[in-house]
Coordinates of C-alpha atoms and ligand atoms in Angstrom, one line a residue:
X1 CA 0.0 0.0 0.0
X2 CA 1.1 3.5 -0.6
X3 CA 2.6 5.2 2.5
X4 CA 0.0 7.2 4.3
X5 CA 0.8 11.0 4.5
X6 CA 1.1 12.6 7.8
X7 CA -0.4 16.1 7.7
X8 CA 0.9 18.5 10.3
X9 CA -0.9 21.8 11.0
X10 CA 1.3 24.7 12.1
X11 CA -1.5 26.7 13.7
X12 CA -0.1 30.0 14.8
X13 CA 3.7 30.4 14.8
X14 CA 5.3 33.5 16.1
X15 CA 5.4 36.0 13.2
X16 CA 1.8 36.3 11.9
X17 CA -0.7 38.6 13.6
X18 CA -4.5 38.7 13.8
X19 CA -4.4 42.0 12.0
X20 CA -2.9 40.2 9.0
X21 CA -5.4 37.3 9.3
X22 CA -8.3 37.4 11.7
X23 CA -8.6 33.5 11.5
X24 CA -5.2 33.2 13.4
X25 CA -5.8 31.4 16.7
X26 CA -4.0 33.2 19.5
X27 CA -5.7 32.5 22.8
X28 CA -5.4 29.2 24.6
X29 CA -9.1 28.5 23.7
X30 CA -8.7 29.5 20.1
X31 CA -5.6 27.3 19.6
X32 CA -7.3 24.3 21.2
X33 CA -10.5 24.9 19.0
X34 CA -8.4 25.1 15.8
X35 CA -6.5 21.9 16.8
X36 CA -9.8 20.1 17.1
X37 CA -10.9 21.5 13.7
X38 CA -7.7 20.4 11.9
X39 CA -7.9 17.0 13.6
X40 CA -11.4 16.5 12.3
X41 CA -10.2 17.6 8.8
X42 CA -7.4 15.0 8.8
X43 CA -4.3 16.4 10.5
X44 CA -2.4 13.8 12.6
X45 CA 0.0 16.3 14.3
X46 CA 0.0 19.9 15.4
X47 CA 3.1 22.1 15.5
X48 CA 2.5 24.4 18.5
X49 CA 3.5 27.9 19.4
X50 CA 1.6 29.9 22.0
X51 CA 0.9 33.6 22.5
X52 CA 0.6 35.7 25.6
X53 CA -2.4 37.9 26.6
X54 CA -1.3 40.6 24.3
X55 CA -1.1 38.2 21.4
X56 CA 2.7 38.3 21.4
X57 CA 4.8 35.1 20.9
X58 CA 5.6 33.3 24.1
X59 CA 7.3 30.1 25.2
X60 CA 5.7 30.1 28.6
X61 CA 5.5 26.5 29.9
X62 CA 2.1 27.2 31.7
X63 CA 0.5 28.4 28.5
X64 CA 1.9 25.4 26.6
X65 CA 0.6 23.0 29.4
X66 CA -2.9 24.4 29.1
X67 CA -3.0 24.2 25.3
X68 CA -1.6 20.7 25.3
X69 CA -4.0 19.5 28.0
X70 CA -7.0 20.9 26.1
X71 CA -5.9 19.3 22.8
X72 CA -5.3 15.9 24.5
X73 CA -8.6 16.0 26.2
X74 CA -10.4 16.3 22.9
X75 CA -8.2 14.6 20.3
X76 CA -5.5 12.0 19.8
X77 CA -3.3 14.5 17.9
X78 CA 0.5 14.1 18.0
X79 CA 1.8 17.1 19.9
X80 CA 4.9 18.8 18.5
X81 CA 6.1 21.9 20.3
X82 CA 8.3 24.6 18.9
X83 CA 11.7 25.2 20.5
X84 CA 12.3 27.9 17.9
X85 CA 9.9 30.3 19.5
X86 CA 10.5 33.8 18.1
X87 CA 13.6 35.5 16.9
X88 CA 15.6 36.9 19.8
X89 CA 14.4 34.6 22.5
X90 CA 17.0 33.1 24.9
X91 CA 17.8 29.4 24.9
X92 CA 16.2 29.0 28.4
X93 CA 13.0 30.7 27.2
X94 CA 12.8 28.5 24.1
X95 CA 13.3 25.2 26.0
X96 CA 10.3 25.7 28.4
X97 CA 7.7 23.6 26.4
X98 CA 10.0 20.5 26.7
X99 CA 8.7 20.4 30.3
X100 CA 5.2 19.7 29.0
X101 CA 5.7 16.1 27.8
X102 CA 5.2 16.7 24.1
X103 CA 5.6 13.8 21.6
X104 CA 8.0 15.7 19.4
X105 CA 9.8 19.1 19.5
X106 CA 11.5 21.0 16.8
X107 CA 15.2 21.2 16.6
X108 CA 16.5 23.9 14.2
X109 CA 19.8 22.8 12.7
X110 CA 21.4 26.1 12.1
X111 CA 21.2 29.9 12.0
X112 CA 19.4 31.6 9.2
X113 CA 18.6 35.1 8.1
X114 CA 14.9 35.5 8.8
X115 CA 13.6 38.5 6.9
X116 CA 15.5 41.4 8.3
X117 CA 16.5 39.5 11.4
X118 CA 18.6 36.4 12.3
X119 CA 17.1 33.2 13.7
X120 CA 20.1 32.3 15.8
X121 CA 20.9 28.6 16.4
X122 CA 24.7 28.4 17.1
X123 CA 26.2 24.9 17.4
X124 CA 26.4 24.8 21.2
X125 CA 22.7 25.7 21.4
X126 CA 21.7 23.0 18.9
X127 CA 23.8 20.4 20.8
X128 CA 22.3 21.4 24.1
X129 CA 18.7 21.3 22.8
X130 CA 19.4 17.8 21.3
X131 CA 20.8 16.6 24.6
X132 CA 17.8 17.8 26.6
X133 CA 15.4 16.1 24.1
X134 CA 17.4 12.9 24.3
X135 CA 17.4 13.1 28.1
X136 CA 13.6 13.6 28.2
X137 CA 12.8 11.0 25.5
X138 CA 11.3 13.6 23.1
X139 CA 11.7 12.9 19.4
X140 CA 13.2 15.9 17.5
X141 CA 11.8 17.1 14.3
X142 CA 14.8 18.5 12.6
X143 CA 14.0 21.9 11.0
X144 CA 16.1 22.4 7.9
X145 CA 16.0 25.9 6.5
X146 CA 19.0 25.6 4.3
X147 CA 21.0 22.8 2.7
X148 CA 24.0 22.9 5.1
X149 CA 21.8 22.2 8.0
X150 CA 21.5 18.6 6.9
X151 CA 25.3 18.3 7.5
X152 CA 24.7 19.6 11.0
X153 CA 22.1 16.9 11.5
X154 CA 24.7 14.3 10.4
X155 CA 27.2 15.8 12.9
X156 CA 24.6 15.4 15.7
X157 CA 24.1 11.8 14.6
X158 CA 27.9 11.1 14.6
X159 CA 28.1 12.6 18.1
X160 CA 25.3 10.3 19.3
X161 CA 23.0 13.2 20.0
X162 CA 20.4 11.9 17.7
X163 CA 18.9 8.5 17.5
X164 CA 18.1 7.2 14.0
X165 CA 15.8 7.1 12.1
X166 CA 15.6 10.8 11.8
X167 CA 12.5 12.8 11.2
X168 CA 13.1 16.0 9.2
X169 CA 11.0 19.0 8.2
X170 CA 12.2 21.1 5.3
X171 CA 11.1 24.7 5.9
X172 CA 11.6 26.3 2.5
X173 CA 10.9 29.7 1.3
X174 CA 11.9 31.7 4.4
X175 CA 13.4 35.0 3.1
X176 CA 17.0 34.4 3.9
X177 CA 16.8 30.6 3.7
X178 CA 16.7 28.1 0.8
X179 CA 14.0 28.9 -1.7
X180 CA 10.8 26.9 -1.8
X181 CA 11.3 25.1 -5.2
X182 CA 10.7 21.5 -6.1
X183 CA 14.3 21.3 -7.4
X184 CA 15.5 22.2 -3.9
X185 CA 13.2 19.8 -2.2
X186 CA 14.3 16.9 -4.5
X187 CA 18.0 17.7 -3.7
X188 CA 17.3 17.7 0.0
X189 CA 15.3 14.5 0.0
X190 CA 18.1 12.8 -2.0
X191 CA 20.6 14.0 0.6
X192 CA 18.8 12.5 3.6
X193 CA 20.4 9.8 5.7
X194 CA 18.8 6.4 4.7
X195 CA 15.6 5.5 6.6
X196 CA 14.7 9.1 7.5
X197 CA 11.1 10.3 7.3
X198 CA 10.5 13.8 6.0
X199 CA 7.9 16.5 5.6
X200 CA 7.9 19.9 3.9
X201 CA 6.6 23.2 5.0
X202 CA 6.5 25.7 2.2
X203 CA 6.4 29.3 3.3
X204 CA 4.0 31.7 1.6
X205 CA 3.1 30.9 -2.0
X206 CA 5.4 27.9 -2.0
X207 CA 3.2 26.0 0.5
X208 CA 0.8 24.5 -2.1
X209 CA 3.3 23.4 -4.8
X210 CA 5.6 21.9 -2.2
X211 CA 2.8 20.1 -0.5
X212 CA 1.8 18.6 -3.9
X213 CA 5.4 17.7 -4.6
X214 CA 5.7 16.0 -1.2
X215 CA 2.5 14.0 -1.9
X216 CA 3.9 12.9 -5.2
X217 CA 7.3 12.0 -3.7
X218 CA 6.0 10.0 -0.8
X219 CA 6.8 12.6 1.9
X220 CA 4.7 14.2 4.5
X221 CA 3.2 17.7 4.5
X222 CA 3.0 20.6 6.9
X223 CA 0.5 23.4 6.2
X224 CA -1.0 26.2 8.4
X225 CA -1.2 29.9 9.1
X226 CA 2.3 29.9 10.7
X227 CA 3.8 29.5 7.2
X228 CA 1.1 30.9 4.9
X229 CA -1.9 33.1 5.6
X230 CA -3.5 32.8 2.1
X231 CA -5.7 30.2 0.7
X232 CA -5.1 31.6 -2.8
X233 CA -3.9 35.0 -4.0
X234 CA -6.0 37.7 -2.3
X235 CA -8.1 35.2 -0.2
X236 CA -7.2 34.7 3.5
X237 CA -7.0 31.1 4.7
X238 CA -7.9 29.3 7.9
X239 CA -6.1 26.3 9.3
X240 CA -9.0 23.9 8.6
X241 CA -9.3 24.8 4.9
X242 CA -5.5 24.4 4.4
X243 CA -5.7 20.9 5.8
X244 CA -8.8 20.0 3.9
X245 CA -7.1 20.9 0.7
X246 CA -4.2 18.6 1.4
X247 CA -6.6 15.8 2.2
X248 CA -8.3 16.3 -1.2
X249 CA -5.0 16.4 -3.0
X250 CA -3.9 13.2 -1.2
X251 CA -7.0 11.5 -2.3
X252 CA -6.4 12.4 -6.0
X253 CA -2.9 11.0 -5.7
X254 CA -4.1 7.9 -3.9
X255 CA -2.1 8.7 -0.7
X256 CA -4.1 7.6 2.3
X257 CA -4.1 10.2 5.1
X258 CA -2.5 8.9 8.3
X259 CA -4.5 8.8 11.4
X260 CA -2.6 10.0 14.5
X261 CA -2.2 6.3 15.5
X262 CA -0.7 5.4 12.0
X263 CA 1.5 8.5 12.2
X264 CA 2.8 7.4 15.5
X265 CA 3.9 4.1 13.9
X266 CA 5.5 5.8 11.0
X267 CA 7.5 8.1 13.3
X268 CA 8.4 5.3 15.7
X269 CA 6.7 7.0 18.6
X270 CA 5.8 4.7 21.5
Ligands
LIG1 N1 9.5 31.4 14.6 C1 10.7 31.1 14.0 C2 11.8 32.1 14.4 C3 10.2 26.4 15.2 O1 9.1 26.4 15.4 O2 11.0 25.6 15.7 C4 11.2 29.7 14.4 C5 10.2 28.6 14.2 C6 10.8 27.3 14.1 O3 9.0 28.8 14.1
LIG2 ZN1 7.2 27.1 14.4

């Protein structure tokens, strides 16, 4: 049978505001409600950020704990927390959600220009984050924003800070990172360590073509307002519709959509 596709919904992120898209979930209740909607639509995993009362990005462990508890009460979604947080946050701040027993956590494998700013992930920070995840038994999702970051992932493997098989997410189309083209995706997938699982998150207008490419290539797909606020040019999206579209496309390509239980098996989660 064709490999089922794991759909991950990146619900809110740290960069988008409600002013840009009123459908963005920012309160604890809104994030939980959107998680339920994308789960009903076919997502198996959520990539989580949280916001504070002012709607600003936060890595506060209490906020994460409330969101995760609410999602787990209503769904069997796989919970993946961000350790990227927002540009400029300290390492200690970013690590907080690892205290909330997520299933996975992101591990960014290098620094990258991020619009006008720098998303800083120096080697000692990467190594420390990997060590904490290993200690807590949390599977990393390796965030790859540029091609050299795969070499950093290999270095972590050599140093025993990652346990194979790896799970990788190619975040392509960040202004400052590797462009969101099918050619780049093919190159990255061909460069992966054998046995790795992978998904792609295309930023902005690259979200749809890269999702379609991943479906055709046997990979997994991340969509959501964190990466892209439009459904099509000039029309704002919401998280459920973005997931529903991937489900329809998967159907056309005869890729079954993984339930959270199937996704857990594919990712080797216990
Ligand atoms: N908000 C970006 C600076 C992650 O979640 O791990 C980092 C980010 C990656 O979103
Ligand atoms: Zn994120």
